[in-house]
Every structure is written in structure tokens, then in C-alpha cells.
Short mmCIF file of C-alpha atoms in Angstrom, two decimals:
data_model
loop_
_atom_site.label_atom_id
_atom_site.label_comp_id
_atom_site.label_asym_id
_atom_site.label_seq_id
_atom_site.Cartn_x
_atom_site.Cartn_y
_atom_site.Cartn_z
CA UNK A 1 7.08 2.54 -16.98
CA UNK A 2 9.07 2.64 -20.01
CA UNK A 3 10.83 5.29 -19.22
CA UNK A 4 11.84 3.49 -15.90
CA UNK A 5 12.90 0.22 -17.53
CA UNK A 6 15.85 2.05 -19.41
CA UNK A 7 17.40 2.84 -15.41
CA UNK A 8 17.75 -0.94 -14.78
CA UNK A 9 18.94 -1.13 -18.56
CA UNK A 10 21.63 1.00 -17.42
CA UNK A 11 22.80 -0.31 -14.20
CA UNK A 12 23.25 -3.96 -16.04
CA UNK A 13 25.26 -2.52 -18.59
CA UNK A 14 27.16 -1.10 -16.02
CA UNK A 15 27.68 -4.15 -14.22
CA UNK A 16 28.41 -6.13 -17.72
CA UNK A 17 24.53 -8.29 -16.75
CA UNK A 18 23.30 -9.01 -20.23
CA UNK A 19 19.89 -8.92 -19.17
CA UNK A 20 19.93 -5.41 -19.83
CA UNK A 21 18.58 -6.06 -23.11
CA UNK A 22 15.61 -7.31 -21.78
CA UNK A 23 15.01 -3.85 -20.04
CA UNK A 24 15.64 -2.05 -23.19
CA UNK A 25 12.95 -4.78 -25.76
CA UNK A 26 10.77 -4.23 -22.42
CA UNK A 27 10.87 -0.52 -22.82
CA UNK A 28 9.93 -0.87 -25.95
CA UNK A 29 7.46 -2.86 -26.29
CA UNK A 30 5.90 -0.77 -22.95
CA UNK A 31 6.20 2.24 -24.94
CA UNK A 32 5.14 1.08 -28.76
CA UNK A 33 2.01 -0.39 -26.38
CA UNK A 34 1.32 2.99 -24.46
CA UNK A 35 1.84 5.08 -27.88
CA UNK A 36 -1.27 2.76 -29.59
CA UNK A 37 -3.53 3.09 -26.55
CA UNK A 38 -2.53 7.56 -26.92
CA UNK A 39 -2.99 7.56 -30.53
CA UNK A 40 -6.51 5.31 -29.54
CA UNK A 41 -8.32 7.66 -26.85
CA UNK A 42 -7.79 10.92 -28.70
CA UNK A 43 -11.30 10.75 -29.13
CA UNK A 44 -12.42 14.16 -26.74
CA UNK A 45 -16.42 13.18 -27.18
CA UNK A 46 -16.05 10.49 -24.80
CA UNK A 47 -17.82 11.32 -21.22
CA UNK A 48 -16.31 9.73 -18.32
CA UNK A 49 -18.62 7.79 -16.22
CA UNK A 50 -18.40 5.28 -13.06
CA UNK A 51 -18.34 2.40 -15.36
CA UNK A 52 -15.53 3.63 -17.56
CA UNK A 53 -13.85 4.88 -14.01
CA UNK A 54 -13.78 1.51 -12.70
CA UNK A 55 -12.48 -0.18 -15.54
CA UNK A 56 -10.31 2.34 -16.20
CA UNK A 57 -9.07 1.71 -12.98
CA UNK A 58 -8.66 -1.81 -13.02
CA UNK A 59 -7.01 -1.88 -16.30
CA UNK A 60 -4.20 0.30 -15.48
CA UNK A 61 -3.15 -2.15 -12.43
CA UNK A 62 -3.88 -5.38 -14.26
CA UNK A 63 -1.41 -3.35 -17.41
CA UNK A 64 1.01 -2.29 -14.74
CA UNK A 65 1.64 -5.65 -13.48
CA UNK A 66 1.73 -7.74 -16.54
CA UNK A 67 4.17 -5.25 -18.09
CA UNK A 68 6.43 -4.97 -14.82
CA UNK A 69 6.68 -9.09 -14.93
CA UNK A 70 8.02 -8.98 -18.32
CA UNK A 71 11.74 -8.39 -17.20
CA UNK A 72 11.26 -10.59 -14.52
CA UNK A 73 10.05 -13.30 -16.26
CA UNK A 74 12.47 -12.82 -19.69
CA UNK A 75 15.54 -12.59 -17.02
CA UNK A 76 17.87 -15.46 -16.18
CA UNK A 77 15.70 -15.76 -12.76
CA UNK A 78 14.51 -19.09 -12.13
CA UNK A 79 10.78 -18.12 -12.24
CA UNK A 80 7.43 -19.11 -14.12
CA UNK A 81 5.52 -16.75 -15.09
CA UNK A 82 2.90 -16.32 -12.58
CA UNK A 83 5.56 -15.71 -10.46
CA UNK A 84 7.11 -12.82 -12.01
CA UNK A 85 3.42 -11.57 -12.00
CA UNK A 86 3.26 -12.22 -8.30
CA UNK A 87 5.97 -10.00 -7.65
CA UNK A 88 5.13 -7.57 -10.03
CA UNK A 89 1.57 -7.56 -8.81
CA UNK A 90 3.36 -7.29 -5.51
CA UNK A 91 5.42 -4.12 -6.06
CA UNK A 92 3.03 -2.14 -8.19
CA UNK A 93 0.72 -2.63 -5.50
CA UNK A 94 3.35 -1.87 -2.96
CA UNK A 95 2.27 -4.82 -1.42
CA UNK A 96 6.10 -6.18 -0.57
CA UNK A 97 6.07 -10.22 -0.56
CA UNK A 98 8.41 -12.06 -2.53
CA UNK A 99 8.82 -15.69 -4.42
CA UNK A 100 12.41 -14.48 -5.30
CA UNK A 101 15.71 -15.21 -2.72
CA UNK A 102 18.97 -15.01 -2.91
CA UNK A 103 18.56 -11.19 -3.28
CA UNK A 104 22.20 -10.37 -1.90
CA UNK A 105 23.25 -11.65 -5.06
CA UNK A 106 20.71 -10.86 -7.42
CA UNK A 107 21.86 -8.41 -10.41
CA UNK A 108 21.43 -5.23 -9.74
CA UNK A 109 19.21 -4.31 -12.39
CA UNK A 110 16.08 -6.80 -11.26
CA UNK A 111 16.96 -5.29 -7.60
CA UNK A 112 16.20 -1.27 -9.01
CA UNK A 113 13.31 -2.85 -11.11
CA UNK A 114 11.19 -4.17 -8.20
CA UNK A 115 12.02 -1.18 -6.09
CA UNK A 116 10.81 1.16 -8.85
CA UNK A 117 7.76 -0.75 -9.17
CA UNK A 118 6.98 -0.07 -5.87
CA UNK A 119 7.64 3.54 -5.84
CA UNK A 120 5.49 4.11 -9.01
CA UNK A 121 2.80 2.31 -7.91
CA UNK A 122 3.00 4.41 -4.23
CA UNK A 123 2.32 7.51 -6.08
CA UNK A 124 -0.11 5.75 -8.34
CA UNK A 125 -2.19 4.79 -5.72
CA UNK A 126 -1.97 7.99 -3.61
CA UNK A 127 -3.05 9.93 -6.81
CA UNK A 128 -5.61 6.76 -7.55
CA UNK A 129 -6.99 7.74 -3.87
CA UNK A 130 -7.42 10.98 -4.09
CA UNK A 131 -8.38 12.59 -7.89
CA UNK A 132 -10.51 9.12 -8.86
CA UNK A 133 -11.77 7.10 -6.41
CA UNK A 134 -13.59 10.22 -4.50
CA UNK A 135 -15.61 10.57 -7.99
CA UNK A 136 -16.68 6.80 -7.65
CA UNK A 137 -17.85 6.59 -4.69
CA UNK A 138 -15.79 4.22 -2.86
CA UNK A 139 -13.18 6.59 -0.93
CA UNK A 140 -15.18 5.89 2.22
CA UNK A 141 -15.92 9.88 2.91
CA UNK A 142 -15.49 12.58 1.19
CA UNK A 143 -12.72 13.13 3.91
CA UNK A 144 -10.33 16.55 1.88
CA UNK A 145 -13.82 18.25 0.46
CA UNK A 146 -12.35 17.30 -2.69
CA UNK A 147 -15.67 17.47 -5.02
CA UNK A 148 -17.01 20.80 -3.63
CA UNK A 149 -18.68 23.35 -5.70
CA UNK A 150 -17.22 25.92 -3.46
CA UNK A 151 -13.58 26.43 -3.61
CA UNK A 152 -12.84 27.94 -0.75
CA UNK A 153 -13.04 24.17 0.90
CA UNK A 154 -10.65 22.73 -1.20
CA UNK A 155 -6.91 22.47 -1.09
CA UNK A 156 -6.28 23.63 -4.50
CA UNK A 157 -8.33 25.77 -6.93
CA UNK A 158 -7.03 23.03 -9.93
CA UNK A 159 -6.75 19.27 -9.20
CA UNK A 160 -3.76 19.17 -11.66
CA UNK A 161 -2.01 21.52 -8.89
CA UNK A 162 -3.17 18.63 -6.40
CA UNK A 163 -1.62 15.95 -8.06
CA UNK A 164 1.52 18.20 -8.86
CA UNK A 165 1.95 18.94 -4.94
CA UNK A 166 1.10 15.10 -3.72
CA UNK A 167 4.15 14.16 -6.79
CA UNK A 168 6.55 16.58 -5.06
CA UNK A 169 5.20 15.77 -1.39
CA UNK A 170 6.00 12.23 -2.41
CA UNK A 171 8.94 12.78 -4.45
CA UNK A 172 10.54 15.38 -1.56
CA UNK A 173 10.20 12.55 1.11
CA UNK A 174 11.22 10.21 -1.14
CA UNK A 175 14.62 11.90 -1.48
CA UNK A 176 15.36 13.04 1.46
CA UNK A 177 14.94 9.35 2.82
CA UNK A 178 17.69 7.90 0.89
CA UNK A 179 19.88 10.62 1.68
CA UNK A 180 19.56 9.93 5.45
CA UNK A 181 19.47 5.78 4.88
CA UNK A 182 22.80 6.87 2.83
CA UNK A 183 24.12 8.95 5.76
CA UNK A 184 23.37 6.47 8.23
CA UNK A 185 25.42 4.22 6.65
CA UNK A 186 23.94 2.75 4.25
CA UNK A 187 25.51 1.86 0.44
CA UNK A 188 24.43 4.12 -2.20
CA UNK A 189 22.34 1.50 -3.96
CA UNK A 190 20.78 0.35 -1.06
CA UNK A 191 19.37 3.79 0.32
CA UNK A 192 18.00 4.12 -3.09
CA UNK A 193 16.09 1.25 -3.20
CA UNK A 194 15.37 1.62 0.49
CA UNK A 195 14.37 4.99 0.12
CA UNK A 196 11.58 4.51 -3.07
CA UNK A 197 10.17 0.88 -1.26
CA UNK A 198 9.93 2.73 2.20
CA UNK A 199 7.56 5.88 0.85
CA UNK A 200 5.66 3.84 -1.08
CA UNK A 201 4.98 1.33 2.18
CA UNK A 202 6.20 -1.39 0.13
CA UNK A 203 8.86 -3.21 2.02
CA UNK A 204 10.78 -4.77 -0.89
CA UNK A 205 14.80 -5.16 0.20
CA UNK A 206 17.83 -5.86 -1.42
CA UNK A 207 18.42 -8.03 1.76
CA UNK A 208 17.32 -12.02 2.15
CA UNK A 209 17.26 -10.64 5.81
CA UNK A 210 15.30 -7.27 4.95
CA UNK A 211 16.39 -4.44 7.19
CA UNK A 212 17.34 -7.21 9.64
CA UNK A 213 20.42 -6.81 7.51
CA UNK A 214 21.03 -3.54 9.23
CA UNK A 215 19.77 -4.88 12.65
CA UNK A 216 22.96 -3.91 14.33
CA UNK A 217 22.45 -0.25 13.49
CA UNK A 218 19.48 1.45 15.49
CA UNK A 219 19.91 4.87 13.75
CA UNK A 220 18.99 3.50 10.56
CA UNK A 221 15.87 1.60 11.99
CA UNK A 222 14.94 4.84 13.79
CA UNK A 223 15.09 6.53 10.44
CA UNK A 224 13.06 3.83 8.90
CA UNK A 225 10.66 4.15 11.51
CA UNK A 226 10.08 7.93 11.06
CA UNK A 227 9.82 7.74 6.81
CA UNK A 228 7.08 4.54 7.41
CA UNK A 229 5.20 6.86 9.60
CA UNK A 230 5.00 10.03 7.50
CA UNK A 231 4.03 7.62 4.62
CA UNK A 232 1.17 6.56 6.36
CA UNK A 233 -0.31 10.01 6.92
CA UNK A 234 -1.95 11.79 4.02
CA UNK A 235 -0.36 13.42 1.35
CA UNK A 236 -2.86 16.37 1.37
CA UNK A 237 -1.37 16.74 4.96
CA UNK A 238 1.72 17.84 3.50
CA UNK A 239 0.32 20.21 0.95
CA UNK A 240 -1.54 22.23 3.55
CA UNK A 241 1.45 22.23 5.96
CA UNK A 242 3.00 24.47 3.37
CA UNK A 243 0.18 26.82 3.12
CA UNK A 244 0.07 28.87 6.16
CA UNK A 245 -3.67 29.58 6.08
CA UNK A 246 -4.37 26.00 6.12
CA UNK A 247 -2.11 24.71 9.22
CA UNK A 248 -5.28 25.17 11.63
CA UNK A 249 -6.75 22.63 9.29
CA UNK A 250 -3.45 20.16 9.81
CA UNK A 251 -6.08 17.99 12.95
CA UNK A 252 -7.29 15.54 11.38
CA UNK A 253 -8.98 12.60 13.37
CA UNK A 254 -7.50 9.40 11.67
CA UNK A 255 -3.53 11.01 11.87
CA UNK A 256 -4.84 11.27 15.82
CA UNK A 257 -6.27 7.61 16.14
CA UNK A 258 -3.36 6.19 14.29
CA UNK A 259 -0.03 7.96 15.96
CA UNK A 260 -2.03 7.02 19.47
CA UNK A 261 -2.08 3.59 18.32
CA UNK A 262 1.34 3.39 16.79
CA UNK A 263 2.62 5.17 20.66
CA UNK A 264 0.18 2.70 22.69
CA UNK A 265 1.22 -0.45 20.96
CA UNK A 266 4.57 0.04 20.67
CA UNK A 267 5.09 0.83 24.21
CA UNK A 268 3.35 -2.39 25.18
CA UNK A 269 5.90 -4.60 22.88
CA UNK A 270 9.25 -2.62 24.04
CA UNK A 271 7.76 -3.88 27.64
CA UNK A 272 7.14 -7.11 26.18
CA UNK A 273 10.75 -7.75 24.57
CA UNK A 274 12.10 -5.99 27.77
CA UNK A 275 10.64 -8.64 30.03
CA UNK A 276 11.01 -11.48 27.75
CA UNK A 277 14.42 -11.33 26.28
CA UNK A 278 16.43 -9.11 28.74
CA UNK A 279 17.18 -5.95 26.21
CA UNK A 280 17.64 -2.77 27.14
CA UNK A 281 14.07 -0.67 27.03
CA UNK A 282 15.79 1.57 24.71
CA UNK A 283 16.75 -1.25 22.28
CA UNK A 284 13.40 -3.19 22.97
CA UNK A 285 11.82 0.27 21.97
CA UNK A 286 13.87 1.17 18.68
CA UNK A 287 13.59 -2.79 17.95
CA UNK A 288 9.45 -2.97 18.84
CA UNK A 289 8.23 0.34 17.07
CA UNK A 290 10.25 -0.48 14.15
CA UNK A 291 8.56 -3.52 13.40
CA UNK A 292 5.33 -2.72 14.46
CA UNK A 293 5.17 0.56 12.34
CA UNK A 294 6.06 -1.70 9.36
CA UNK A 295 3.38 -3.92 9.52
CA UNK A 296 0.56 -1.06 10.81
CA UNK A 297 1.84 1.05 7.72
CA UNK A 298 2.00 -2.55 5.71
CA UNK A 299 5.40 -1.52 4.59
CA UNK A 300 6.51 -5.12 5.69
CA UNK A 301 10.32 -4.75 6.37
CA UNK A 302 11.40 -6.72 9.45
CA UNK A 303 14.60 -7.16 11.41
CA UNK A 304 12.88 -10.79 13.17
CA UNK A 305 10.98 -13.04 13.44
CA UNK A 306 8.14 -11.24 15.89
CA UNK A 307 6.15 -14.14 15.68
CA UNK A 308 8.39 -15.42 17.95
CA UNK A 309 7.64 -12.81 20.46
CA UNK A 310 4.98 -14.91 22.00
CA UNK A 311 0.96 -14.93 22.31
CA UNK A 312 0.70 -11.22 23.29
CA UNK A 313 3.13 -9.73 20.43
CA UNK A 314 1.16 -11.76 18.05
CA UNK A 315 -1.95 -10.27 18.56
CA UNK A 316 -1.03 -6.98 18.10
CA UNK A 317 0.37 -7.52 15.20
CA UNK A 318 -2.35 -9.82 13.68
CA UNK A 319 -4.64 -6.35 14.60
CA UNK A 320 -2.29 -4.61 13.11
CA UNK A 321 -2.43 -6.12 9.81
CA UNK A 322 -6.17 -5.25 9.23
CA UNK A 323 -5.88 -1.70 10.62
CA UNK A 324 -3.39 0.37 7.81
CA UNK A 325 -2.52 3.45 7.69
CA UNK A 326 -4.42 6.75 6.85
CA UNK A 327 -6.37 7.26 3.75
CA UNK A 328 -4.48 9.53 1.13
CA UNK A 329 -1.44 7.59 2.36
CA UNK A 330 0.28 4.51 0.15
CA UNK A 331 -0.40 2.68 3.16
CA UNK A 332 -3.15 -0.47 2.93
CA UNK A 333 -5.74 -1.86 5.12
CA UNK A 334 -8.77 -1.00 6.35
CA UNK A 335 -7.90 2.12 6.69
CA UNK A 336 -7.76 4.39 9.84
CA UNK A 337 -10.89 6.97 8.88
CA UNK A 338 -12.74 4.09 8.47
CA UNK A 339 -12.68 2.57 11.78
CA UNK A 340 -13.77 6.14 12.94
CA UNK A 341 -16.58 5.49 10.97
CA UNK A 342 -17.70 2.46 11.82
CA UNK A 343 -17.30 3.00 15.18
CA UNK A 344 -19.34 6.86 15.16
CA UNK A 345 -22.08 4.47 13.41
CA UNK A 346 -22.18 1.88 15.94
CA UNK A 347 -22.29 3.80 18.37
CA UNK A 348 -25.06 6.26 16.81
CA UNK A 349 -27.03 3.47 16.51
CA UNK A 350 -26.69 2.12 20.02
CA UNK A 351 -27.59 5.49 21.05
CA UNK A 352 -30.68 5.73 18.68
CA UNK A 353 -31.95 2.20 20.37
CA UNK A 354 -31.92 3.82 23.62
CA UNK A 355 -33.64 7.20 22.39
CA UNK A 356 -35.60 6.39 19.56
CA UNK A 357 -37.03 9.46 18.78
CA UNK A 358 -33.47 11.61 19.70
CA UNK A 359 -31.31 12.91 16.06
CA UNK A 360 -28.30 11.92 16.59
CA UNK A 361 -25.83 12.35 13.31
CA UNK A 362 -22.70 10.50 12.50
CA UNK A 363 -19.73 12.53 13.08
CA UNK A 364 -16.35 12.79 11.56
CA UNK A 365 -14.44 15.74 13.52
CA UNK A 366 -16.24 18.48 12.56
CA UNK A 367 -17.86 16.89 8.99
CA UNK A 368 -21.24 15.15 9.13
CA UNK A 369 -20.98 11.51 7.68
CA UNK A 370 -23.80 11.27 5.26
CA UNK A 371 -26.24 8.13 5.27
CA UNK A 372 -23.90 7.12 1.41
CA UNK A 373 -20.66 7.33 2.96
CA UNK A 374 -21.56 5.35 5.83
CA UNK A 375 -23.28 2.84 3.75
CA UNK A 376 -19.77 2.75 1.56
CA UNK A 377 -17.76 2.01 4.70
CA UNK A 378 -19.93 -1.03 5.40
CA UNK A 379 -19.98 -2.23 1.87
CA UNK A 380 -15.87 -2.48 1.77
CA UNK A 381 -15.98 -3.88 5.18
CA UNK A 382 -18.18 -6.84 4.48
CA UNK A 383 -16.61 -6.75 1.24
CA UNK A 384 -13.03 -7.13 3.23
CA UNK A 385 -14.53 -9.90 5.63
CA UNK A 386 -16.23 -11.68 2.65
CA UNK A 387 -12.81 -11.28 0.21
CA UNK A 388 -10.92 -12.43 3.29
CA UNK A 389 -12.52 -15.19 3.80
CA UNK A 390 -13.13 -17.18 0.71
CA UNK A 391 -9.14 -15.72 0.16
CA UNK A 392 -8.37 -18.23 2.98
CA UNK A 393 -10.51 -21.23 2.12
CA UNK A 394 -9.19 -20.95 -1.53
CA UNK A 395 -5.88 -21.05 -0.48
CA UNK A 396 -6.43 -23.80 1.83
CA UNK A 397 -7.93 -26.06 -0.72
CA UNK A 398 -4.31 -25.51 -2.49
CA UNK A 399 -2.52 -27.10 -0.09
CA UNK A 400 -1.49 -24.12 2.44
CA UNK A 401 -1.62 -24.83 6.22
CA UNK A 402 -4.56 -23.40 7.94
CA UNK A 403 -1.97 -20.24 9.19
CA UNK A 404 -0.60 -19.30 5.99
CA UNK A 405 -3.61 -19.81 4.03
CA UNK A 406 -5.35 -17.23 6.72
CA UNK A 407 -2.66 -14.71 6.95
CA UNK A 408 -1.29 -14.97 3.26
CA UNK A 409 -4.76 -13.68 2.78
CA UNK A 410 -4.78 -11.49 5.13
CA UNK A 411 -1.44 -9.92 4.16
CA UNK A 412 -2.41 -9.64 0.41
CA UNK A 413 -5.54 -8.31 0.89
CA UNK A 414 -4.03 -5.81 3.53
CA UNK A 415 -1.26 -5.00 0.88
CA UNK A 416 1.43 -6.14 4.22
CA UNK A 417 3.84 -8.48 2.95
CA UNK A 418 4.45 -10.87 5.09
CA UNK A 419 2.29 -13.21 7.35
CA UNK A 420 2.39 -15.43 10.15
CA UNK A 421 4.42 -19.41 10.63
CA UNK A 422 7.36 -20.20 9.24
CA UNK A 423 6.33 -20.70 5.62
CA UNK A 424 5.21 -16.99 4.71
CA UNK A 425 6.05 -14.97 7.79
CA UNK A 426 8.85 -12.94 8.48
CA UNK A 427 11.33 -15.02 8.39
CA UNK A 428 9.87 -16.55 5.43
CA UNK A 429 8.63 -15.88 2.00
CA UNK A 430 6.17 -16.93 -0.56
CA UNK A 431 8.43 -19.17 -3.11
CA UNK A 432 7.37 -22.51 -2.04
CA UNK A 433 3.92 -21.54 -3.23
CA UNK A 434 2.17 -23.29 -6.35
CA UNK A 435 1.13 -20.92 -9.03
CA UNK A 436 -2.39 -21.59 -8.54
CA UNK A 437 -2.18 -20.20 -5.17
CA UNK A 438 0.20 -17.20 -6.43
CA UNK A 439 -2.62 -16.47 -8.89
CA UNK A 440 -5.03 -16.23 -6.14
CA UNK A 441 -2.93 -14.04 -3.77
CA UNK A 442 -2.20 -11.27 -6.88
CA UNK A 443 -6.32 -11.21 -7.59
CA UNK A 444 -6.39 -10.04 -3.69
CA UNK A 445 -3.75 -7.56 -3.48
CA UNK A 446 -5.16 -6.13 -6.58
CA UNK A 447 -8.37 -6.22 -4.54
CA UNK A 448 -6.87 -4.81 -1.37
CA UNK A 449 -5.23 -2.06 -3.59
CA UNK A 450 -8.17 -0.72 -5.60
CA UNK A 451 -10.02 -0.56 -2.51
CA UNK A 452 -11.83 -4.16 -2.96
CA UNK A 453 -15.32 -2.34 -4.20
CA UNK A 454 -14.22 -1.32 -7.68
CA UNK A 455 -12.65 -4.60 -8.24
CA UNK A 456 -16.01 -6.68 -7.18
CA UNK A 457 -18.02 -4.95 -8.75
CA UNK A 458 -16.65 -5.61 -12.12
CA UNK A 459 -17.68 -8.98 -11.30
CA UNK A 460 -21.26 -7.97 -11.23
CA UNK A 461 -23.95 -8.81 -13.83
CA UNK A 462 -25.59 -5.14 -13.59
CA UNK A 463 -22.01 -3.87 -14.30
CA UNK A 464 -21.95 -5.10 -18.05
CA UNK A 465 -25.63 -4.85 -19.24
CA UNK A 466 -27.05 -2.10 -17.82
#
């Protein structure tokens, strides 16, 4: 993160912004604060265990974010300082809402800074999902055989040469992105930032209007479109597409389940918007899948407002919002191996009810769920109803309508961006909020990032004495 402060730094000096100074005594400080913490934990007799894993874990995001708001916050932005650590909260958790507008004429420098939060914490999270989370228990299923004694079920011999092809997997797409948002037509600066906030599922713009900026050109939405998708599959996909001996292993039930979602759905809208408004099926098509990937993959660009789509539209995308992406992906959610799950277990247990005495297992493709993993899955559900919830009534004791108080939880602890009605949904943002309530909204995308268990349960009593 210090290291990425000194690019903003540089594009303000550029641009004669004197609030590249800020970047630089940022950097600094980031660094002089990461240096203590190396020259701290050089101690190699420490063991790791769950406990140290999940504070660990929740340390780094809580860091993250309070050292990503200090630019913000030090700028000449008219912000307090729980809203720079909204936003920052917001990016490093790829999360995507905003308290800032006026971002067409923002300096250039904050612009790159909240897209490069995003697109560390994408690859943070991804490598978060993957190496750590597995080891605590709260990954949902051991879905890439990632802890196996035997190696032959792994992807790589070395998790290091995991994490080295998920950086390139992320940082390949990542690239090749802007260069076809640049293509398209896009500025330079724009398909940069475009490119890092749409692999990371983030959805931060340069744009007021978001990619409704570029409404008028369906090639770029079409692009956006495709990027959101791959970034909602899993990264591991990637790495065994380019080893030959693993592409029979490329079927994998949640990529199935999601892209025949993402088909079904958006099908239904384009007829929607085709019957409603008049368009074209082509244009209702390009204009429907766009924003309906974008919310499913909580990205959270938008060219409309689809709330205005009417009763139908609405409900998809209010579904939408709890269902995600794939796991290994930066996408939020619930998650799309997940709903496998639960719905494998509800409907082993209906079947049990009929046939007591029958064995019936609980299936993922080909891998047997065991009795810990499914118990996992229904702790961060009722974890995710339960967070939702009190997220809502929280927020409504605040002051928010009962909409905005339901879907701004919703959309934080879904890691979305925006919600529903005209104060926080897409045509919206989340400026007019009190601090109290932007407090409360960057707890639950921290939540809804760290996969909701490991940030409960530091909020246990068994956690700290035991």
C-alpha cells in the first residue's frame, strides 16, 4: 500500500494537485508502520493457530482501511473522517459505494487511489479465500482439495506457486481489460481505473453516472459484461485451464449454477425492457445483462436506474444481491457453492424423512460434503440472516427509510454497492448518510468480506479466554 500511494503521488504532481504530498507523508507513514510490524514478527517460534488466523485476518482489513482513508481524509475533499473510512472500507473490500460526488472533476490522484484500493483488496481477498480461510474453517467446503495430504489432488505441489498463478491470473485479466475498455474507446485513465475496479468486482467509476457515462456505447458494456463474469468465476479455474492435464477438471458445479442463472435472468429482463420501453431486443439484451451481471457479481456499475424497471426487474435483482458470485472469485454474497449446499442438504434431509433408515450423503459434484462443512454453510447463513437483520434495524433507528436501511444492509453485507430508492440506489449514493450510520455500514462490509464467521466470532467470549 505504500508502494501504491507514490502512483497517485505522481499523477498529482503531474497535474500540478498539491495533494500529492499527502500521498507521499501517507507512504510514509504506511511504510515506517509496515517496517515496525516486519522488524516485530521476526520471531519464527510462533505457531499459527485459528485464533491468531482470525485476528490476523481481521487486522489486516481493519489496517488496510484506516491507512487507505488517510489520503482521503488529509485531501482538500470535503469529508469527515468516517467518511473517508467508508470509502476506504468500501474499496479495500471491493465493495463499490460512495459518499464522494462530483467525481468528473475530482483530481486525478484521489480517482487512481480508490481504484487501486479496490484492485488490491480483489487480489487480497481472492488470496484471503483460498491459502487462509480453507485452514479456518469457514470456506464453506473444502471445494479445490486445497489441504490434502496427497498431492496429486491439488493444483500446485507449493501454495506459494498458487498464490503466484491466482496474482498473474488476476493481474493477466486485469490488463488485458483496460486494454480493450481503452480500445473501445475509452480514455487512457479511465480504462485504467475501469480495468483494476472491474476485476476486483468493485464498481468504483470515475463517472457521477458510472458506466452510464458510456451508455451510448454497447461495445464497451459488452466488454464490461464479459470481464464482470470471468471475475466471478474462480481463480483456480484459470490456473488449471493452463495445465492441460487438469482441463477435464475445468466442470465445476457453482461456474454451472451461476452462468445458467446469469443466461436465465438476463433473458427474462431483455424481454422485460423489450416490452416495457420499446428497445430493440438486442439493446434491451446488451442493456439487461450488463446490469444484472454487475449486481450478481456485486461489481455495482450501472448505466440506470433499474429500479425503475418495475415490480418484476426488481425482484431479480433484490435475489440477485444475496446470491454473488463463485467462491475463489472477488465476487461477494452468499456465494454460489453454497446455495448448492444448502440445497443438497435440504433436500437430503427431506429425503431421509421419507426413508429413515436409507444413507443418503450430501453431494457436491463428485465430492462428498462432510457433516463440518455442511454445518459451516449453515452457520454463515444464519450468521448472514442474523447480520442482515439487526444491519437493517440499526440503520433504521438512524434515521434511514425502511428501503435504504434494508438494502444499504443488504448491499454492504453483500459487498454490491448500491441499493434500492432514490437515496442509495443506483441513481444514488451514500453521502447524505450520518456517520453513525457510515460506521455501521463499514462494520458489515468488513463482515460480508471476511466471510461474516471470522469477524463474529471475534466478538465471542470463548474467543479471548480460552
Amino acid at each position: 500500500m505504500a508502494f501504491a500511494m507514490l502512483l497517485p503521488a505522481i499523477v498529482d504532481l503531474a497535474d500540478g494537485n498539491p495533494d500529492w504530498r499527502i500521498f507521499v507523508h501517507s507512504a510514509i507513514f504506511t511504510g515506517m508502520i509496515s517496517g515496525l510490524v516486519l522488524m516485530a514478527t521476526q520471531n519464527h517460534n510462533v505457531r499459527f493457530s485459528p485464533r491468531l488466523g482470525f485476528l490476523l485476518t481481521a487486522s489486516l482489513w481493519l489496517t488496510a482501511a484506516f491507512l487507505g482513508a488517510l489520503p482521503l481524509y488529509f485531501s482538500h475533499l470535503p469529508i469527515s473522517f468516517a467518511g473517508a473510512f467508508f470509502e476506504a472500507m468500501s474499496g479495500i473490500t471491493t465493495t463499490g459505494s460512495t459518499v464522494l460526488v462530483g467525481l468528473d472533476n475530482m483530481p486525478r490522484g484521489v480517482l487512481l487511489w480508490r481504484s487501486l484500493l479496490c484492485w488490491i483488496g480483489g487480489i487480497g481477498f481472492v488470496g484471503l479465500a483460498l491459502l487462509l480461510l480453507p485452514s479456518l474453517r469457514v470456506g464453506g467446503i473444502q471445494l479445490f482439495h486445497m489441504e490434502s495430504s496427497d498431492k496429486s489432488e491439488k493444483i500446485l505441489p507449493r501454495i506459494n506457486q498458487i498464490a503466484l498463478g491466482i496474482l498473474l491470473a488476476y493481474a493477466g485479466l486485469s490488463a488485458l481489460c483496460m486494454l480493450s475498455y481503452f480500445l473501445a474507446g475509452m480514455s487512457m485513465f479511465d480504462a485504467i481505473n475501469h480495468g483494476m475496479t472491474t476485476l476486483a468486482t468493485a464498481g468504483y467509476s470515475t463517472h457521477d453516472a458510472s458506466l452510464g457515462f458510456y451508455a451510448h456505447n454497447r461495445l464497451l458494456l459488452v466488454i464490461s459484461t464479459i470481464f464482470m463474469l470471468l471475475a466471478a468465476l474462480p481463480f483456480v479455474l484459470y490456473i488449471k485451464a493452463a495445465m492441460p492435464r487438469r482441463l477435464s477438471s475445468l466442470v465445476d458445479p457453482q461456474v454451472t449454477l451461476f452462468l445458467i442463472i446469469v443466461v436465465g435472468f438476463s433473458f427474462t429482463l431483455a424481454a422485460v425492457l423489450r416490452v416495457s420501453d420499446g428497445l430493440p431486443f438486442g439493446d434491451s439484451l446488451v442493456i439487461a445483462s450488463f446490469n444484472f451481471v454487475s449486481v450478481i457479481t456485486t461489481t455495482g456499475y450501472a448505466t440506470e436506474d433499474y429500479s425503475l424497471w418495475g415490480p418484476v426487474s426488481i425482484g431479480i435483482f433484490f435475489l440477485a444481491s444475496f446470491m454473488g458470485g463463485c467462491a475463489g472469485s472477488t465476487s461477494g454474497g452468499i456465494k454460489m457453492n453454497r446455495l448448492i449446499i444448502l440445497w443438497r442438504l435440504t433436500v437430503t434431509n427431506l429425503t431421509r424423512l421419507i426413508m429413515p433408515h436409507a444413507v443418503v450423503k450430501i453431494r457436491y459434484g463428485e465430492t462428498e460434503v462432510s457433516t463440518e462443512a455442511a454445518q459451516t454453510v449453515l452457520l454463515f447463513f444464519f450468521l448472514y440472516m442474523a447480520s442482515l437483520i439487526l444491519g437493517a434495524m440499526v440503520l433504521a433507528t438512524l434515521g434511514l427509510d425502511f428501503v435504504s436501511a434494508f438494502t444499504g444492509a443488504l448491499t454492504a453485507l453483500s459487498n454490491v454497492g448500491p441499493g434500492l430508492g432514490d437515496t442509495i440506489g443506483p441513481a444514488g449514493n451514500f453521502s447524505t448518510l450520518s456517520d453513525p450510520a457510515l460506521w455501521v455500514l463499514s462494520y458489515l462490509m468488513l463482515a460480508g468480506r471476511l466471510e461474516i464467521v471470522t469477524i463474529v466470532i471475534l466478538f465471542t467470549r470463548s474467543f479471548w479466554t480460552r
